[in-house]
Tab-separated table of C-alpha atoms in Angstrom:
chain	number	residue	atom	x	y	z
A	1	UNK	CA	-26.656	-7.386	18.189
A	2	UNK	CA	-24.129	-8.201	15.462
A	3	UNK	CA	-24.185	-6.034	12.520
A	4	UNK	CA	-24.986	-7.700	9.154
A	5	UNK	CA	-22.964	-5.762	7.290
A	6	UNK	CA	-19.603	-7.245	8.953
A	7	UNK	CA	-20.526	-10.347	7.364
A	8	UNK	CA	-21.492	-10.572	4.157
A	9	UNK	CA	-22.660	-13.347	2.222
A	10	UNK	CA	-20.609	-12.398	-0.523
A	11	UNK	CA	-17.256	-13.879	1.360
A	12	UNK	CA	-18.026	-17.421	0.822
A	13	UNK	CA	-17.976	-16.666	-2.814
A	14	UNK	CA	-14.178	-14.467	-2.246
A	15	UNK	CA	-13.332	-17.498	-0.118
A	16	UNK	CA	-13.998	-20.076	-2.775
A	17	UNK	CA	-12.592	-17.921	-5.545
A	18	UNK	CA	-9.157	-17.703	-3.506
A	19	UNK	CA	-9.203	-21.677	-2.926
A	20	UNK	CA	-9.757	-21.696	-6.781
A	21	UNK	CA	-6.543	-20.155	-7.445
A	22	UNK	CA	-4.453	-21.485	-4.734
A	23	UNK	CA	-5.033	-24.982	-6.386
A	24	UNK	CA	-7.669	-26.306	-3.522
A	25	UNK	CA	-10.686	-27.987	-4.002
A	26	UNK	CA	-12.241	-27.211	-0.589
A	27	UNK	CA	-11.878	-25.460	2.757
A	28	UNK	CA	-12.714	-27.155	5.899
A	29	UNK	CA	-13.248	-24.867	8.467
A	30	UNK	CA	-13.439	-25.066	11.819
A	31	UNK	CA	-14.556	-22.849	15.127
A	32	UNK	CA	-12.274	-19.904	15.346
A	33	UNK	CA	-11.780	-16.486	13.857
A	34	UNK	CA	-12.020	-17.667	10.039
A	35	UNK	CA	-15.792	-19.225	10.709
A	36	UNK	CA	-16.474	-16.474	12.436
A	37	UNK	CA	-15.234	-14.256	9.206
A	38	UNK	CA	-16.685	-16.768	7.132
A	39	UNK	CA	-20.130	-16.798	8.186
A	40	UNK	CA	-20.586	-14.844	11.498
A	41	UNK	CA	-20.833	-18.034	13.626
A	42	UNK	CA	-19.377	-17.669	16.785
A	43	UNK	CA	-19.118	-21.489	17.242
A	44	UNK	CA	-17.864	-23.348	20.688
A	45	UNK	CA	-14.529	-24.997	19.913
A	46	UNK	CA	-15.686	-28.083	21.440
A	47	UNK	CA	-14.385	-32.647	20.708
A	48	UNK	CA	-17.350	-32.919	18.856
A	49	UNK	CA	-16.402	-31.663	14.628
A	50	UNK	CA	-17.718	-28.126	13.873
A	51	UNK	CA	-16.975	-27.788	10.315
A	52	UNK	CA	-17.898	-25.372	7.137
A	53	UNK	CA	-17.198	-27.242	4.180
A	54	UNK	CA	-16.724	-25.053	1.265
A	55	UNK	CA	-15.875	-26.900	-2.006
A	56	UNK	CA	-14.555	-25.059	-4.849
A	57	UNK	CA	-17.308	-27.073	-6.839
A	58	UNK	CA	-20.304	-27.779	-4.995
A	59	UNK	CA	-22.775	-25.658	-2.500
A	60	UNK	CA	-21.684	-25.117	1.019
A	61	UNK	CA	-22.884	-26.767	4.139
A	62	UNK	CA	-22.040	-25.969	7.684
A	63	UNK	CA	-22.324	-29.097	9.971
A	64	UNK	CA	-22.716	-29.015	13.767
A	65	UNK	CA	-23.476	-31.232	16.216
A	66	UNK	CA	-27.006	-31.585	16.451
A	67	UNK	CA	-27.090	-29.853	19.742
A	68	UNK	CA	-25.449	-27.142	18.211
A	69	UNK	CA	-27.444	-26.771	15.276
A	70	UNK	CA	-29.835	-23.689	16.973
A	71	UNK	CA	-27.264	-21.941	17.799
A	72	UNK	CA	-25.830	-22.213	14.539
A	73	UNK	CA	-29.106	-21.091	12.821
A	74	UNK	CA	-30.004	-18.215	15.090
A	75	UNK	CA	-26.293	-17.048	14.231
A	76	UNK	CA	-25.693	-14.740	11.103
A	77	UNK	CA	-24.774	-18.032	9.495
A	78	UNK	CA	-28.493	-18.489	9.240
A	79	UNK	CA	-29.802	-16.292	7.818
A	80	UNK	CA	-26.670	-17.018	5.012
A	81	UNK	CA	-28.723	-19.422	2.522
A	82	UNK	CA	-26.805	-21.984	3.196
A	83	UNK	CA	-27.328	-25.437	4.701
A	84	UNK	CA	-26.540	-26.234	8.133
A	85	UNK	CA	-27.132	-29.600	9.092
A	86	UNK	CA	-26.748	-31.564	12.606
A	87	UNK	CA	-25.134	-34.525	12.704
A	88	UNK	CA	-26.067	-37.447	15.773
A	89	UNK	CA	-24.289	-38.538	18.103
A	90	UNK	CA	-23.570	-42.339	16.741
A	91	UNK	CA	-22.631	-40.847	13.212
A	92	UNK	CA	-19.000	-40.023	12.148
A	93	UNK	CA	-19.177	-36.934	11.077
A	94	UNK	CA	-15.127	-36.994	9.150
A	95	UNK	CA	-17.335	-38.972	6.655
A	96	UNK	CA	-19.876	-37.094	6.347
A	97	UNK	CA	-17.891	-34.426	5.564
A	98	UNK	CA	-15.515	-36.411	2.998
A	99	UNK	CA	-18.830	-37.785	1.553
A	100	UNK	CA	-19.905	-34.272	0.451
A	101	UNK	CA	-16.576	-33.225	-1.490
A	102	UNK	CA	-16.657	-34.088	-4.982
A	103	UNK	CA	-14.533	-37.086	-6.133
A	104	UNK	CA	-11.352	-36.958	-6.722
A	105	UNK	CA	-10.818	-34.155	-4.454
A	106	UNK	CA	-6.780	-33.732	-4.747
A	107	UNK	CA	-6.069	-31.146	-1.809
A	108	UNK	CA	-7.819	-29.283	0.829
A	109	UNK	CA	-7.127	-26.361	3.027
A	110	UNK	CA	-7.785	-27.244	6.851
A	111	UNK	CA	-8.410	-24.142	8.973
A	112	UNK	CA	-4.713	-23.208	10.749
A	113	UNK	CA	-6.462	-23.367	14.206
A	114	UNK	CA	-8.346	-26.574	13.404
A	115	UNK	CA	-6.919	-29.112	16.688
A	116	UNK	CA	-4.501	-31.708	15.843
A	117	UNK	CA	-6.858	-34.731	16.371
A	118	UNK	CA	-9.236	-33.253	13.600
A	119	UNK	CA	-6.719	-32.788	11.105
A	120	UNK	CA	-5.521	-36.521	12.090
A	121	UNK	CA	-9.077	-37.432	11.502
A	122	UNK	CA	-9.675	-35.749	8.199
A	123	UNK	CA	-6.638	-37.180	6.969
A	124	UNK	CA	-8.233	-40.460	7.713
A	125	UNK	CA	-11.011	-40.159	5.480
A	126	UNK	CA	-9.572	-38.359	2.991
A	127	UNK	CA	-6.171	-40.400	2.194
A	128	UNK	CA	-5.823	-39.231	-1.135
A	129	UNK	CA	-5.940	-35.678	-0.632
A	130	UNK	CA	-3.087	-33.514	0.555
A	131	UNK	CA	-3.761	-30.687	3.439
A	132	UNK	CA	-2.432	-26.853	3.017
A	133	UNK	CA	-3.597	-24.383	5.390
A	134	UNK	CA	-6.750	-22.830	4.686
A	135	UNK	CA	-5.379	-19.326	6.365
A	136	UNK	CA	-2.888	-19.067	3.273
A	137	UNK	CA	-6.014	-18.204	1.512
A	138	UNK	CA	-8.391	-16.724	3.894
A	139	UNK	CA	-5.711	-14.309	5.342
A	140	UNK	CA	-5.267	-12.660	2.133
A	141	UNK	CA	-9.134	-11.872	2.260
A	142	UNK	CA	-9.187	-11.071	6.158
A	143	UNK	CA	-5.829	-8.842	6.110
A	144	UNK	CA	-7.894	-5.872	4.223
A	145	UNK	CA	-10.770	-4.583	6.466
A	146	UNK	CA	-13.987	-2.833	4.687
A	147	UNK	CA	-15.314	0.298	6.198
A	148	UNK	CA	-17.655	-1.975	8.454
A	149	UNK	CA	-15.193	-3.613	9.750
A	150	UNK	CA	-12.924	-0.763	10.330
A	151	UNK	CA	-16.281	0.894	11.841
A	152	UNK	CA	-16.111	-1.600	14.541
A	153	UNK	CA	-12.447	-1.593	15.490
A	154	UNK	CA	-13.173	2.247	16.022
A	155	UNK	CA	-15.774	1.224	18.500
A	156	UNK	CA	-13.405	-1.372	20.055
A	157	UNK	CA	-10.587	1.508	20.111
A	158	UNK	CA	-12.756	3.553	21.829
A	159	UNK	CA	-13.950	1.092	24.740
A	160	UNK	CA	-10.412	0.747	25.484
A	161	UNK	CA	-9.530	4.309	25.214
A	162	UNK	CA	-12.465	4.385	28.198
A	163	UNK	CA	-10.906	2.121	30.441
A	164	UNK	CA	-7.593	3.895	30.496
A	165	UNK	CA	-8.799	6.922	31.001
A	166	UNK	CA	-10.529	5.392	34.297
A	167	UNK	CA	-6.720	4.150	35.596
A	168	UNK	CA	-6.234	6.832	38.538
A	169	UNK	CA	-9.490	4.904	39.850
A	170	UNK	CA	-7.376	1.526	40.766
A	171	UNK	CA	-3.630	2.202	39.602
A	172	UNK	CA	-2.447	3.865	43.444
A	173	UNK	CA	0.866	2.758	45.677
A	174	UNK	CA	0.007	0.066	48.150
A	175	UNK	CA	-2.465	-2.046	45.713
A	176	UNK	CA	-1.157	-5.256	44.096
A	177	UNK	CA	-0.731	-5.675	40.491
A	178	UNK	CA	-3.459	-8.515	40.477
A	179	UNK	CA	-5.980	-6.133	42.541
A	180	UNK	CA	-5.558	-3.523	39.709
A	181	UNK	CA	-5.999	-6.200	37.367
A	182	UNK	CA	-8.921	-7.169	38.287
A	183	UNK	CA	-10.516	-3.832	38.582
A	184	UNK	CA	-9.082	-3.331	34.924
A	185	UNK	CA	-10.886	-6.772	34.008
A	186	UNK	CA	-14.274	-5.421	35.229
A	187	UNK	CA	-13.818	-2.119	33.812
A	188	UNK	CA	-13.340	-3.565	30.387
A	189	UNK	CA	-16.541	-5.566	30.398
A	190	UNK	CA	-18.066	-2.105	31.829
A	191	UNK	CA	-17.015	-0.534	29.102
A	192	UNK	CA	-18.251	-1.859	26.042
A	193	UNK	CA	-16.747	-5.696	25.983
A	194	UNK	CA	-17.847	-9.277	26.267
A	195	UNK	CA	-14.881	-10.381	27.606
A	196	UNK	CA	-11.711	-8.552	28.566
A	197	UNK	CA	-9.215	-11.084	26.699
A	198	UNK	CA	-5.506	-10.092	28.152
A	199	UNK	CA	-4.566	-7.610	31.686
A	200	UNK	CA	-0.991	-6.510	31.944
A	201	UNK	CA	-0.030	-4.754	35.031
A	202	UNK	CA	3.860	-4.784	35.299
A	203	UNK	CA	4.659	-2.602	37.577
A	204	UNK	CA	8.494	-1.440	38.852
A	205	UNK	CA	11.332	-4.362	37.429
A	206	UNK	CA	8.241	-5.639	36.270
A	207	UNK	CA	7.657	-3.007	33.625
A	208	UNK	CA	10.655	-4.751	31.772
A	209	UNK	CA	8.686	-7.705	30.857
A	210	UNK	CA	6.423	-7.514	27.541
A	211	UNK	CA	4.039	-10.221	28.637
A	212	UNK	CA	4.280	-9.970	32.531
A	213	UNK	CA	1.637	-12.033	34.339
A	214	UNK	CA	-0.446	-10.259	37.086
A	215	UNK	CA	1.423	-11.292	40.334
A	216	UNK	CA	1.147	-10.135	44.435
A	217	UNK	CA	3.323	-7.409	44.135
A	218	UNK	CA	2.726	-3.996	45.841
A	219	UNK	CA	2.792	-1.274	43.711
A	220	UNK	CA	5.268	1.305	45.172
A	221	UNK	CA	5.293	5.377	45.085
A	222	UNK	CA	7.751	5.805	41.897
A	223	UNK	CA	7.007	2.470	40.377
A	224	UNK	CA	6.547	3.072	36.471
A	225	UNK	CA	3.809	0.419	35.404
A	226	UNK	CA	3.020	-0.589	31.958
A	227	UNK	CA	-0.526	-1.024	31.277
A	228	UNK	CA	-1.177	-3.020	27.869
A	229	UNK	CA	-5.119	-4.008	27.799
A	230	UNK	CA	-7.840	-5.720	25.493
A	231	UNK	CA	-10.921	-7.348	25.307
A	232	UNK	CA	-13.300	-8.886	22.564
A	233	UNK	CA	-16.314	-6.380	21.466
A	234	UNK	CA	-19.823	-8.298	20.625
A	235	UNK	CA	-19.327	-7.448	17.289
A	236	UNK	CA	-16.310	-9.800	17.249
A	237	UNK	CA	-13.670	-7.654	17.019
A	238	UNK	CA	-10.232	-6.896	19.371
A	239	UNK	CA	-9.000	-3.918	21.409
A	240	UNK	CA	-5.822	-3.796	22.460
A	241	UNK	CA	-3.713	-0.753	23.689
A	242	UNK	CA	-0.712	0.109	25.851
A	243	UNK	CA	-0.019	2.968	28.171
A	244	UNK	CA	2.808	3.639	30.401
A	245	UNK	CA	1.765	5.364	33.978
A	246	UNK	CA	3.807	6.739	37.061
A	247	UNK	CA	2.983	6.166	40.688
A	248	UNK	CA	4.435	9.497	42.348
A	249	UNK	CA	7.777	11.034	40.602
A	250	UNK	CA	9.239	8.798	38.618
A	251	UNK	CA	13.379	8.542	37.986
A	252	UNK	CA	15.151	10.915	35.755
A	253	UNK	CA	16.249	8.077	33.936
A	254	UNK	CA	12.450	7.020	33.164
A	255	UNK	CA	11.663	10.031	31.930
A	256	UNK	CA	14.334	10.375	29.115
A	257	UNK	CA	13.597	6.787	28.060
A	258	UNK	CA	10.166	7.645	27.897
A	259	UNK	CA	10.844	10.672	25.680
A	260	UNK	CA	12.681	8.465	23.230
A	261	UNK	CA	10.208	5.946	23.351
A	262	UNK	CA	7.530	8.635	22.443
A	263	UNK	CA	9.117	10.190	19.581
A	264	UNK	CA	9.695	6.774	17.713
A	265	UNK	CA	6.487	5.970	18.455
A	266	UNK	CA	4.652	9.698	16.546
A	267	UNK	CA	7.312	8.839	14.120
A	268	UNK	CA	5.718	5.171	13.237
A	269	UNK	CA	2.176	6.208	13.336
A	270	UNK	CA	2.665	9.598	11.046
A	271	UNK	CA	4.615	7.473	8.860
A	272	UNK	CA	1.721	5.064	8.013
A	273	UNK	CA	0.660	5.179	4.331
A	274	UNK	CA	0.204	3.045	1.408
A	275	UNK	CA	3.192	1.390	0.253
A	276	UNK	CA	5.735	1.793	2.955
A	277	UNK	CA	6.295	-1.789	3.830
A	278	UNK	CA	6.299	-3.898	7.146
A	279	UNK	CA	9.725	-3.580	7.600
A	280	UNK	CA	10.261	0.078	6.918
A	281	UNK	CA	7.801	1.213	9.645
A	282	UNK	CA	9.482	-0.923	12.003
A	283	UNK	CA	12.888	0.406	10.650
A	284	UNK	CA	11.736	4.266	11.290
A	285	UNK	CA	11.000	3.352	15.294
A	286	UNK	CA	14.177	1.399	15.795
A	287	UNK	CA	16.609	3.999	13.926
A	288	UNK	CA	15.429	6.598	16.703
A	289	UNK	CA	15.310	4.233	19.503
A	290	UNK	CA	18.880	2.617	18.353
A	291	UNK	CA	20.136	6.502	18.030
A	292	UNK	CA	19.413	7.025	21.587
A	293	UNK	CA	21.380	4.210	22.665
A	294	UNK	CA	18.472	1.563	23.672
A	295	UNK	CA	18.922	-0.228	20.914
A	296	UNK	CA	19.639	-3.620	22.382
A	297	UNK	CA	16.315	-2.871	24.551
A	298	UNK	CA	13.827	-2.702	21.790
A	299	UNK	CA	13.332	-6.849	21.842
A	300	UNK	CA	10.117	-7.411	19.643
A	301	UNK	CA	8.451	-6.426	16.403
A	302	UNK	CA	6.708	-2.876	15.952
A	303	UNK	CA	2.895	-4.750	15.978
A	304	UNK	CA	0.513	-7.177	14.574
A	305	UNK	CA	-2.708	-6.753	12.479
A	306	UNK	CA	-5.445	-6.549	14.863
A	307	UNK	CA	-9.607	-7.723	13.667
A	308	UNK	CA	-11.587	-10.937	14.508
A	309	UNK	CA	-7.940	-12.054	16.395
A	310	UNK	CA	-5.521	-10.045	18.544
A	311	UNK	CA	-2.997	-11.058	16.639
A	312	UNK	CA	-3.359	-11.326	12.798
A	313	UNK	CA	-1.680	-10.290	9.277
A	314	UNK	CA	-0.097	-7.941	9.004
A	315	UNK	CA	2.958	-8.714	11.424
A	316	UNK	CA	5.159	-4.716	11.567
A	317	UNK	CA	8.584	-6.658	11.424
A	318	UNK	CA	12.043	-6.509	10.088
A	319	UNK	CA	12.434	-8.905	7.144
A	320	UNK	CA	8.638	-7.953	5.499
A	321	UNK	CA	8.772	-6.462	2.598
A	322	UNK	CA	4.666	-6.696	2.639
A	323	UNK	CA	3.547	-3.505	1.339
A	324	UNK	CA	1.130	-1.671	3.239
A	325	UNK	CA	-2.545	-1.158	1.944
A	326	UNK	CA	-5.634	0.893	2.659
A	327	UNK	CA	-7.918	-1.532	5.462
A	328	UNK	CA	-4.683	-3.029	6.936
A	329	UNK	CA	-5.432	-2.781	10.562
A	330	UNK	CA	-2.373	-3.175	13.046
A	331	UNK	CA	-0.594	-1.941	16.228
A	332	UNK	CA	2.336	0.341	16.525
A	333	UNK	CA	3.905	-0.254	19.737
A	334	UNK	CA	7.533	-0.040	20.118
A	335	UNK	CA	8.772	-0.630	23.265
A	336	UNK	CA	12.383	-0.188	25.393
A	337	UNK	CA	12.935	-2.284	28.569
A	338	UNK	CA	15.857	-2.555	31.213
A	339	UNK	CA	16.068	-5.908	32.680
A	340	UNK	CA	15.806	-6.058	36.388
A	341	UNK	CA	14.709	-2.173	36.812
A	342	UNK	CA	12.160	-0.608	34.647
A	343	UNK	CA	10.462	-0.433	30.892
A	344	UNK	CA	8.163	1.798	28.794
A	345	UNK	CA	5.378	0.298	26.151
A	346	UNK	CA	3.187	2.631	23.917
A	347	UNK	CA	1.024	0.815	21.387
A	348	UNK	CA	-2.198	2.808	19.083
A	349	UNK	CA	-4.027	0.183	16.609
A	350	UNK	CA	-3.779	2.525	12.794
A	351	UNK	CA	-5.408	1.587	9.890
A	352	UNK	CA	-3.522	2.230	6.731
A	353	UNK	CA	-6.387	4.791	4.853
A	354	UNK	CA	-6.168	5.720	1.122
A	355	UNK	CA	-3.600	8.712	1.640
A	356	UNK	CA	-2.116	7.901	5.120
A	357	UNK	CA	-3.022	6.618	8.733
A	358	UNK	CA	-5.919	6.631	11.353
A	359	UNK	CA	-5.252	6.144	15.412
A	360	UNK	CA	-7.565	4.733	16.643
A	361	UNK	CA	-6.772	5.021	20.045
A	362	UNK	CA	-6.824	8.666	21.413
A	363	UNK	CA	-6.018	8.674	25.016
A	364	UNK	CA	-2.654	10.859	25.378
A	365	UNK	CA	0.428	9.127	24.652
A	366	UNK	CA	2.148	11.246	27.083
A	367	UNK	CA	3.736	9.533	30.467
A	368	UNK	CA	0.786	9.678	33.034
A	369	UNK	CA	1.627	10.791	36.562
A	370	UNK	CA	-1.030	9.191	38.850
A	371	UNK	CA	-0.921	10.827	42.360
């Protein structure tokens, strides 16, 4: 059952005050994470137009396809008091959406997910009025979690935290990556998901590549193997952690990297308060990792803010100078990688709390040695 409390009427209101200032006279939103923030319909991205229409003068309405339109009321958007109305088959429903913002309506925010073909559409019926993204606004709301929501990434944190502390179950020499995988998958379900939304098993050279696909490699005695997991919770919102095993004894070599990698990585998280910015948390990882001589090896940001999406505001990068601020939620996950022989990933989502930091993940950082 979704909790009520992680969406709250009040956000339309927040929502329309934001368009307010950012000079829009309506958001058009479509399926996706913002809806979903919006109202607490989980809505099918589908051809037909799903579409919140939220004028900055004017009561809401949600419109669905007919079809759709029991879903959408037995959804938390129901019980929202606002109207949700169906829309047939033979109608176009562009119109009926251009018919219900007020005149002269000069520019509108379309949802940054919304698919090309709609915003084509919209800009169809609405010639006049020029399109901004809608996230420019709604991110500034989404970017600062309450306690409910913070409440459920803990959950989320903690399902994940389950499955890796279930790896010596599948992670063994002589399995295949995509074996493991799948046992991972299942396990993630098992353990508190709806879906399990991303499975990285890189194992050996493998290990080197952030986003390695599962593949039919063996998984060898010494192979490090970098296991970076996630899945969806029903209350909407994302896991996602990183952990760096050993199949047997793994190379000297390995182990010093991993040593580096772990100290930058206590450094980040202890060093997440209020009003360091983006750029100096990713700084304070890549001074120690550039000190050790892997510089060149660290080859992507820190982390991303983590909620309703994997990946969301804030973005732990070089060149932000975004301040950080109690609710943020994001990863810390520095990472060092040697092409063509082995790498080493550790990532904890934090949330930035009044005075500091909270890890939420709290399976052992150190390197894992599975038999």
């Amino acid at each position: 059952m979704i909790l009520t409390d992680l969406y709250p009427a009040d956000r339309l209101e927040r929502a329309r005050e934001a368009a307010a200032e950012a000079g829009l006279g309506a958001l058009l939103i479509s399926p996706g994470a913002d809806l979903r923030y919006l109202t607490g319909y989980h809505a099918l991205p589908l051809e037909r137009l799903t579409c919140l229409v939220l004028p900055v003068d004017g009561e809401p309405l949600l419109l669905v396809p007919e079809l759709e339109r029991p879903a959408a009321l037995a959804s938390p958007a129901g019980n929202l008091g606002i109207e949700i109305a169906g829309w047939a088959e033979t109608e176009n429903p562009y119109a009926l959406v251009a018919a219900r913002l007020p005149a002269g309506t000069a520019r509108v925010g379309v949802d940054n997910h919304m698919w090309a073909e709609k915003v084509v559409a919209f800009r169809a019926v609405l010639p006049d009025a020029d399109q901004a993204l809608a996230g420019e606004v709604l991110g500034r709301l989404r970017i600062r979690k309450t306690e409910a929501e913070a409440e459920a990434l803990r959950r989320a944190g903690a399902a994940i935290d389950r499955v890796h502390a279930r790896m010596g179950e599948w992670l063994r020499a002589g399995r295949t990556e995509r074996e493991v995988g799948r046992d991972i998958a299942d396990a993630i379900v098992t353990e508190g998901h709806v879906r399990a939304d991303f499975v990285i098993v890189g194992s050996g050279p493998h290990s080197a590549s952030p986003h390695h696909e599962l593949s039919d490699r063996v998984i060898l005695p010494g192979d490090p193997v970098v296991v970076d997991i996630g899945g969806t919770t029903e209350d909407g919102y994302c896991s996602d952690s990183t952990r760096a095993y050993v199949v047997g004894e793994p190379p000297a070599e390995y182990r010093r990297l991993y040593e580096v990698l772990l100290t930058a990585q206590r450094a980040q998280t202890d060093a997440v308060r209020p009003g360091i910015t983006a750029e100096q948390l990713d700084a304070i990882g890549r001074d120690v990792i550039t000190d050790a001589g892997f510089g060149p090896h660290f080859i992507h940001r820190t982390g991303h803010g983590i909620g309703l999406e994997t990946h969301e505001e804030p973005y732990i990068v070089a060149g932000s100078a975004l301040p950080l601020e109690p609710g943020m939620a994001f990863s810390v996950e520095p990472g060092i990688y040697l092409p063509d022989r082995f790498g080493a990933r550790i990532e904890d989502i934090v949330i930035c709390t009044d005075d500091g930091g909270e890890r939420l993940n709290r399976t052992s950082r150190e390197l894992v040695v599975l038999p």
